[in-house]
Amino acid sequence: MSSQPNSYTDSNSQHAGGVPPQQDVPHQGLPQQAAPQGGDPSGNGHRSAPEDPARQSLLNVRAEVGKAVVGQDPTVTGMLIALLCGGHVLLEGVPGVAKTLLVRALSTALSLDTKRVQFTPDLMPGDVTGSLVYDSHSSEFTFREGPVFTNIMLADEINRTPPKTQASLLEAMEERQVSVDGVSRPLPSPFIVAATQNPVEYEGTYPLPEAQLDRFLLKLTMPLPGRAEEIEVIRRHASGFDPRNLAAAGVRPVAGAAELSAAQAAVAQVAVAPEILAYIVDVVRATRSAPSFQLGVSPRGATALLNTSKAWAWLSGRTFVTPDDVKALSLPCLRHRVGLRPEAQMDGIQVDDVLGSILASVPVPR
């Protein structure tokens, strides 16, 4: 079983940057039965994908991020899956677990532009999307782009801003554009939002509405490091590591938009058997009838689980999706799309526990 809160992890995650080219996929709380590396045990004729430069470049990204961030390999993998799927990520963790540093290191390793916005109660929608500004020289209003015009936008503490400002991101997240004064302006490609929130401090916060939560592809939890990992963090700082100077830490670009585009095209070609499609639907439908849930997963969530499973299969070196891929991504893909009943919350029931029970009860295709 995995000791990481995320439901997928690397067999070498205790070594910063250690990335084997192909990995089994352990999933939290469930028995592991990985497919052999040589091919598909179902006999459908699918084989492992040949190694290609795009995959190797993305795997190298984790090694680069590991030069700055210790012990968060599963979260880095989740961010890569989100980029492969063109989806957004909600990062949840207590202050000081390197959420901002991870995003900065990832964007550096991928040669992508990133901007950080500190969400506060007085932040206005125009501060995020941009606004019309009067130009005294031309006597006309011109559009000044906001920080959303980037590749990876870090929305720090997104639940500290009022719903009106939160809602300003909905169009950008869904349509990849910003509309101001009746004019739609496309955002750069790729574009994802990496939003953070503190899981223990709720005073002065505005919980994200279900409609916005459903637009996040994944919700990743960033744990506190283990003892050995924390010793390594302290050792690096004692040796002069400066989190504001990634170049000095040796983080360098190892991939770019071209490799990412090629990887997205390869992920689109990953095969999904009809039995796997049915399995995804069965898992999602089971959340809608679970006694502990008052809100189940929507069809958008089923599509997200499909796409992320394909991305994880491709990163693992396969051209086909297995049930283990679906199980591995179920928690980070579905945990924010369901709602517990009040009586379940009072009983101390956790969303991940209910999802784990569902995964254990839904028949797995053979």
CSV table of C-alpha atoms in Angstrom, one decimal, residues 18-345:
chain,number,residue,atom,x,y,z
A,18,GLY,CA,14.4,9.1,-9.2
A,19,VAL,CA,12.1,8.2,-12.1
A,20,PRO,CA,12.1,4.7,-13.5
A,21,PRO,CA,10.9,4.6,-17.2
A,22,GLN,CA,8.1,2.2,-16.4
A,23,GLN,CA,6.3,1.8,-13.1
A,24,ASP,CA,3.6,-0.2,-11.5
A,25,VAL,CA,0.7,1.9,-10.1
A,26,PRO,CA,-0.1,1.3,-6.4
A,27,HIS,CA,-3.4,2.8,-5.3
A,28,GLN,CA,-4.3,3.7,-1.8
A,29,GLY,CA,-6.1,1.1,0.3
A,30,LEU,CA,-6.5,-1.4,-2.5
A,31,PRO,CA,-4.6,-4.6,-3.5
A,32,GLN,CA,-2.1,-4.2,-6.2
A,33,GLN,CA,-2.2,-6.4,-9.3
A,34,ALA,CA,-0.2,-4.6,-12.0
A,35,ALA,CA,-0.1,-5.6,-15.7
A,36,PRO,CA,3.2,-7.2,-16.8
A,37,GLN,CA,5.4,-4.7,-18.5
A,38,GLY,CA,5.6,-6.8,-21.7
A,39,GLY,CA,1.9,-6.4,-22.8
A,40,ASP,CA,-1.8,-6.6,-22.1
A,41,PRO,CA,-2.8,-9.6,-20.1
A,42,SER,CA,-6.3,-9.5,-21.6
A,43,GLY,CA,-5.0,-10.8,-24.9
A,44,ASN,CA,-6.2,-7.9,-26.9
A,45,GLY,CA,-2.9,-7.6,-28.7
A,46,HIS,CA,-1.8,-4.3,-27.2
A,47,ARG,CA,1.9,-4.0,-26.4
A,48,SER,CA,3.9,-1.6,-24.3
A,49,ALA,CA,4.6,1.7,-26.1
A,50,PRO,CA,8.1,2.1,-27.5
A,51,GLU,CA,10.2,4.7,-25.7
A,52,ASP,CA,10.0,8.1,-27.4
A,53,PRO,CA,11.7,11.5,-26.8
A,54,ALA,CA,8.5,13.2,-25.6
A,55,ARG,CA,7.9,10.7,-22.8
A,56,GLN,CA,11.5,10.7,-21.8
A,57,SER,CA,11.5,14.5,-21.7
A,58,LEU,CA,8.5,14.6,-19.4
A,59,LEU,CA,10.0,11.9,-17.2
A,60,ASN,CA,13.2,14.0,-17.0
A,61,VAL,CA,11.1,17.0,-15.7
A,62,ARG,CA,10.5,15.2,-12.5
A,63,ALA,CA,14.2,14.8,-12.0
A,64,GLU,CA,14.7,18.5,-12.5
A,65,VAL,CA,11.9,19.4,-10.1
A,66,GLY,CA,13.5,17.1,-7.6
A,67,LYS,CA,16.5,19.3,-7.5
A,68,ALA,CA,14.4,21.9,-5.8
A,69,VAL,CA,11.5,20.0,-4.2
A,70,VAL,CA,11.9,17.0,-2.0
A,71,GLY,CA,9.4,14.2,-1.5
A,72,GLN,CA,6.5,15.5,-3.7
A,73,ASP,CA,7.0,13.2,-6.8
A,74,PRO,CA,3.3,12.1,-6.8
A,75,THR,CA,2.2,15.7,-6.9
A,76,VAL,CA,4.7,16.5,-9.8
A,77,THR,CA,3.3,13.5,-11.6
A,78,GLY,CA,-0.2,14.8,-11.1
A,79,MET,CA,0.8,18.2,-12.5
A,80,LEU,CA,2.2,16.5,-15.6
A,81,ILE,CA,-1.0,14.5,-16.1
A,82,ALA,CA,-2.9,17.7,-15.8
A,83,LEU,CA,-0.7,19.3,-18.5
A,84,LEU,CA,-1.1,16.3,-20.7
A,85,CYS,CA,-4.9,16.5,-20.4
A,86,GLY,CA,-5.1,20.3,-20.5
A,87,GLY,CA,-6.8,20.3,-17.1
A,88,HIS,CA,-6.5,22.4,-13.9
A,89,VAL,CA,-5.2,21.3,-10.5
A,90,LEU,CA,-6.3,22.1,-7.0
A,91,LEU,CA,-3.4,21.7,-4.6
A,92,GLU,CA,-4.2,21.3,-0.9
A,93,GLY,CA,-1.6,21.4,1.8
A,94,VAL,CA,-0.6,23.2,4.9
A,95,PRO,CA,1.7,26.2,4.5
A,96,GLY,CA,5.3,25.5,3.9
A,97,VAL,CA,5.2,22.2,1.9
A,98,ALA,CA,6.6,23.9,-1.2
A,99,LYS,CA,3.4,24.4,-3.3
A,100,THR,CA,4.6,27.6,-4.9
A,101,LEU,CA,8.2,26.3,-5.3
A,102,LEU,CA,6.9,23.2,-7.0
A,103,VAL,CA,4.9,25.2,-9.6
A,104,ARG,CA,7.9,27.5,-10.2
A,105,ALA,CA,10.3,24.5,-10.6
A,106,LEU,CA,7.9,22.7,-12.9
A,107,SER,CA,7.4,25.7,-15.2
A,108,THR,CA,11.2,26.2,-15.3
A,109,ALA,CA,11.8,22.6,-16.3
A,110,LEU,CA,9.1,22.8,-19.0
A,111,SER,CA,10.2,26.3,-20.3
A,112,LEU,CA,6.7,27.6,-19.6
A,113,ASP,CA,5.7,31.0,-18.4
A,114,THR,CA,4.1,31.2,-14.9
A,115,LYS,CA,2.5,34.0,-12.9
A,116,ARG,CA,1.4,34.0,-9.2
A,117,VAL,CA,-1.6,35.7,-7.9
A,118,GLN,CA,-2.2,36.0,-4.1
A,119,PHE,CA,-6.0,35.8,-3.7
A,120,THR,CA,-7.2,38.2,-1.0
A,121,PRO,CA,-10.6,39.4,0.1
A,122,ASP,CA,-10.2,42.7,-1.8
A,123,LEU,CA,-9.0,41.2,-5.1
A,124,MET,CA,-11.2,42.3,-8.0
A,125,PRO,CA,-12.0,40.2,-11.2
A,126,GLY,CA,-10.1,42.7,-13.3
A,127,ASP,CA,-7.0,42.1,-11.2
A,128,VAL,CA,-7.0,38.6,-12.5
A,129,THR,CA,-8.4,38.7,-16.1
A,130,GLY,CA,-7.2,42.2,-17.1
A,131,SER,CA,-9.2,45.4,-17.7
A,132,LEU,CA,-9.7,48.4,-20.0
A,133,VAL,CA,-7.3,51.2,-19.3
A,134,TYR,CA,-7.6,54.7,-20.6
A,135,ASP,CA,-4.7,55.8,-22.7
A,136,SER,CA,-4.3,59.6,-22.4
A,137,HIS,CA,-2.0,59.7,-25.5
A,138,SER,CA,-4.5,58.0,-27.9
A,139,SER,CA,-7.6,59.1,-26.0
A,140,GLU,CA,-8.8,55.5,-26.2
A,141,PHE,CA,-9.4,52.6,-23.9
A,142,THR,CA,-6.9,49.8,-24.4
A,143,PHE,CA,-6.9,46.3,-22.8
A,144,ARG,CA,-4.2,45.6,-20.3
A,145,GLU,CA,-3.7,41.8,-19.8
A,146,GLY,CA,-4.1,40.4,-16.3
A,147,PRO,CA,-1.9,37.6,-14.8
A,148,VAL,CA,-4.3,34.9,-16.3
A,149,PHE,CA,-2.5,35.4,-19.6
A,150,THR,CA,0.2,32.9,-18.9
A,151,ASN,CA,0.9,29.1,-19.2
A,152,ILE,CA,0.6,28.1,-15.6
A,153,MET,CA,-1.3,30.5,-13.3
A,154,LEU,CA,-0.7,29.9,-9.6
A,155,ALA,CA,-3.8,31.0,-7.8
A,156,ASP,CA,-2.5,31.1,-4.2
A,157,GLU,CA,-5.1,30.6,-1.5
A,158,ILE,CA,-8.0,30.8,-4.0
A,159,ASN,CA,-10.6,30.3,-1.3
A,160,ARG,CA,-9.6,33.6,0.3
A,161,THR,CA,-11.2,35.7,-2.4
A,162,PRO,CA,-15.0,36.4,-2.7
A,163,PRO,CA,-17.2,34.4,-5.1
A,164,LYS,CA,-17.3,37.2,-7.7
A,165,THR,CA,-13.5,37.1,-8.2
A,166,GLN,CA,-13.5,33.3,-8.0
A,167,ALA,CA,-16.1,33.3,-10.8
A,168,SER,CA,-13.9,35.4,-13.0
A,169,LEU,CA,-11.8,32.4,-13.6
A,170,LEU,CA,-14.7,30.2,-14.8
A,171,GLU,CA,-14.5,31.3,-18.4
A,172,ALA,CA,-10.7,31.2,-18.5
A,173,MET,CA,-10.7,27.6,-17.1
A,174,GLU,CA,-13.4,26.3,-19.3
A,175,GLU,CA,-13.1,28.2,-22.6
A,176,ARG,CA,-9.4,29.2,-22.5
A,177,GLN,CA,-10.4,32.8,-23.2
A,178,VAL,CA,-11.2,36.1,-21.4
A,179,SER,CA,-14.1,38.3,-22.5
A,180,VAL,CA,-14.0,42.0,-21.7
A,181,ASP,CA,-16.2,44.6,-23.2
A,182,GLY,CA,-17.7,42.1,-25.6
A,183,VAL,CA,-14.4,41.0,-27.0
A,184,SER,CA,-13.0,37.5,-26.4
A,185,ARG,CA,-9.3,37.2,-26.1
A,186,PRO,CA,-7.7,33.7,-26.3
A,187,LEU,CA,-5.3,32.6,-23.6
A,188,PRO,CA,-1.8,31.2,-24.3
A,189,SER,CA,-1.4,27.5,-25.0
A,190,PRO,CA,-0.9,25.5,-22.9
A,191,PHE,CA,-2.8,27.1,-20.0
A,192,ILE,CA,-3.7,25.6,-16.7
A,193,VAL,CA,-4.6,27.0,-13.3
A,194,ALA,CA,-2.8,25.5,-10.3
A,195,ALA,CA,-4.9,26.7,-7.3
A,196,THR,CA,-3.8,26.2,-3.7
A,197,GLN,CA,-5.8,26.1,-0.5
A,198,ASN,CA,-5.1,25.5,3.2
A,199,PRO,CA,-7.0,22.4,4.5
A,200,VAL,CA,-6.9,23.5,8.2
A,201,GLU,CA,-7.5,27.3,8.2
A,202,TYR,CA,-11.1,28.3,7.3
A,203,GLU,CA,-11.5,31.7,9.0
A,204,GLY,CA,-12.1,34.4,6.5
A,205,THR,CA,-12.4,32.0,3.5
A,206,TYR,CA,-15.0,31.5,0.8
A,207,PRO,CA,-15.3,27.8,0.0
A,208,LEU,CA,-15.3,27.1,-3.8
A,209,PRO,CA,-18.7,26.4,-5.2
A,210,GLU,CA,-19.4,22.9,-6.7
A,211,ALA,CA,-19.5,24.4,-10.3
A,212,GLN,CA,-15.9,25.7,-10.0
A,213,LEU,CA,-14.6,22.6,-8.1
A,214,ASP,CA,-15.9,20.4,-11.0
A,215,ARG,CA,-13.7,22.4,-13.4
A,216,PHE,CA,-10.5,21.2,-11.7
A,217,LEU,CA,-9.2,18.0,-13.3
A,218,LEU,CA,-7.4,16.8,-10.2
A,219,LYS,CA,-7.3,17.6,-6.5
A,220,LEU,CA,-3.9,16.7,-5.1
A,221,THR,CA,-3.0,16.7,-1.5
A,222,MET,CA,0.6,17.6,-0.6
A,223,PRO,CA,1.6,15.9,2.6
A,224,LEU,CA,4.2,16.9,5.2
A,225,PRO,CA,7.5,15.3,4.3
A,226,GLY,CA,8.8,12.2,6.2
A,227,ARG,CA,11.6,12.4,8.6
A,228,ALA,CA,14.3,11.5,6.1
A,229,GLU,CA,12.9,13.9,3.5
A,230,GLU,CA,12.7,16.7,6.0
A,231,ILE,CA,16.3,16.1,7.0
A,232,GLU,CA,17.2,16.4,3.3
A,233,VAL,CA,15.3,19.7,3.1
A,234,ILE,CA,17.2,21.1,6.0
A,235,ARG,CA,20.5,19.8,4.7
A,236,ARG,CA,19.9,21.6,1.4
A,237,HIS,CA,19.1,24.9,3.1
A,238,ALA,CA,22.2,24.4,5.4
A,239,SER,CA,24.3,24.0,2.2
A,240,GLY,CA,23.0,27.4,0.8
A,241,PHE,CA,19.9,26.4,-1.2
A,242,ASP,CA,17.9,29.5,-2.1
A,243,PRO,CA,14.3,28.7,-3.2
A,244,ARG,CA,14.2,32.0,-5.0
A,245,ASN,CA,17.2,31.1,-7.2
A,246,LEU,CA,16.3,27.9,-9.1
A,247,ALA,CA,19.2,28.3,-11.5
A,248,ALA,CA,21.6,28.0,-8.7
A,249,ALA,CA,19.9,24.8,-7.6
A,250,GLY,CA,20.6,23.4,-11.0
A,251,VAL,CA,17.0,23.4,-12.3
A,252,ARG,CA,17.1,23.7,-16.1
A,253,PRO,CA,14.7,23.4,-19.0
A,254,VAL,CA,14.5,19.8,-20.3
A,255,ALA,CA,11.2,20.0,-22.2
A,256,GLY,CA,9.0,22.6,-23.9
A,257,ALA,CA,5.8,23.3,-25.6
A,258,ALA,CA,6.8,21.1,-28.6
A,259,GLU,CA,7.4,18.0,-26.4
A,260,LEU,CA,4.2,18.7,-24.5
A,261,SER,CA,2.2,18.9,-27.7
A,262,ALA,CA,3.7,15.7,-29.0
A,263,ALA,CA,3.0,14.0,-25.7
A,264,GLN,CA,-0.7,15.1,-25.8
A,265,ALA,CA,-1.0,13.7,-29.3
A,266,ALA,CA,0.4,10.4,-28.1
A,267,VAL,CA,-1.9,10.3,-25.1
A,268,ALA,CA,-4.9,10.7,-27.4
A,269,GLN,CA,-3.9,7.5,-29.2
A,270,VAL,CA,-3.9,5.4,-26.1
A,271,ALA,CA,-6.5,2.5,-26.5
A,272,VAL,CA,-9.4,2.1,-24.1
A,273,ALA,CA,-11.3,-1.2,-24.2
A,274,PRO,CA,-15.1,-1.2,-24.0
A,275,GLU,CA,-14.8,-3.0,-20.7
A,276,ILE,CA,-12.7,-0.2,-19.2
A,277,LEU,CA,-15.2,2.4,-20.4
A,278,ALA,CA,-18.0,0.5,-18.7
A,279,TYR,CA,-15.8,0.2,-15.5
A,280,ILE,CA,-15.3,4.0,-15.4
A,281,VAL,CA,-19.0,4.6,-15.8
A,282,ASP,CA,-19.8,2.0,-13.0
A,283,VAL,CA,-17.4,3.7,-10.6
A,284,VAL,CA,-18.9,7.1,-11.3
A,285,ARG,CA,-22.5,5.9,-11.1
A,286,ALA,CA,-21.7,4.2,-7.8
A,287,THR,CA,-20.9,7.6,-6.3
A,288,ARG,CA,-24.4,8.8,-7.1
A,289,SER,CA,-26.0,6.1,-5.0
A,290,ALA,CA,-23.5,6.0,-2.1
A,291,PRO,CA,-25.4,6.6,1.2
A,292,SER,CA,-22.7,8.9,2.5
A,293,PHE,CA,-22.8,11.2,-0.5
A,294,GLN,CA,-25.4,13.8,-1.2
A,295,LEU,CA,-23.7,14.8,-4.5
A,296,GLY,CA,-22.2,12.3,-6.9
A,297,VAL,CA,-19.8,12.6,-9.8
A,298,SER,CA,-21.1,14.2,-13.0
A,299,PRO,CA,-20.4,13.0,-16.5
A,300,ARG,CA,-17.6,15.6,-16.7
A,301,GLY,CA,-16.0,13.7,-13.9
A,302,ALA,CA,-16.2,10.4,-15.8
A,303,THR,CA,-14.6,12.1,-18.8
A,304,ALA,CA,-11.8,13.4,-16.6
A,305,LEU,CA,-11.2,10.0,-15.1
A,306,LEU,CA,-10.9,8.5,-18.6
A,307,ASN,CA,-8.5,11.2,-19.8
A,308,THR,CA,-6.2,11.1,-16.8
A,309,SER,CA,-6.1,7.3,-16.9
A,310,LYS,CA,-4.9,7.5,-20.5
A,311,ALA,CA,-2.3,10.0,-19.6
A,312,TRP,CA,-1.0,7.8,-16.7
A,313,ALA,CA,-1.0,4.7,-18.9
A,314,TRP,CA,1.2,6.6,-21.5
A,315,LEU,CA,3.5,7.9,-18.8
A,316,SER,CA,3.9,4.3,-17.6
A,317,GLY,CA,5.0,3.2,-21.0
A,318,ARG,CA,1.8,1.5,-22.3
A,319,THR,CA,-0.5,2.0,-25.2
A,320,PHE,CA,-3.6,0.8,-23.4
A,321,VAL,CA,-5.5,1.6,-20.2
A,322,THR,CA,-5.8,-1.0,-17.4
A,323,PRO,CA,-8.3,-1.1,-14.4
A,324,ASP,CA,-5.3,-0.3,-12.2
A,325,ASP,CA,-4.9,3.0,-14.1
A,326,VAL,CA,-8.5,3.9,-13.4
A,327,LYS,CA,-8.1,3.0,-9.7
A,328,ALA,CA,-4.9,4.9,-9.4
A,329,LEU,CA,-6.5,8.2,-10.6
A,330,SER,CA,-9.9,7.7,-9.0
A,331,LEU,CA,-9.1,9.5,-5.7
A,332,PRO,CA,-7.4,12.6,-7.1
A,333,CYS,CA,-9.9,12.8,-10.0
A,334,LEU,CA,-13.1,12.3,-8.0
A,335,ARG,CA,-12.5,13.5,-4.4
A,336,HIS,CA,-13.5,17.1,-5.1
A,337,ARG,CA,-16.5,16.3,-7.2
A,338,VAL,CA,-18.6,14.6,-4.5
A,339,GLY,CA,-20.3,16.0,-1.4
A,340,LEU,CA,-20.7,14.3,2.0
A,341,ARG,CA,-24.1,14.3,3.7
A,342,PRO,CA,-24.1,16.4,6.9
A,343,GLU,CA,-24.7,13.2,9.1
A,344,ALA,CA,-21.7,11.6,7.4
A,345,GLN,CA,-19.6,14.6,8.2
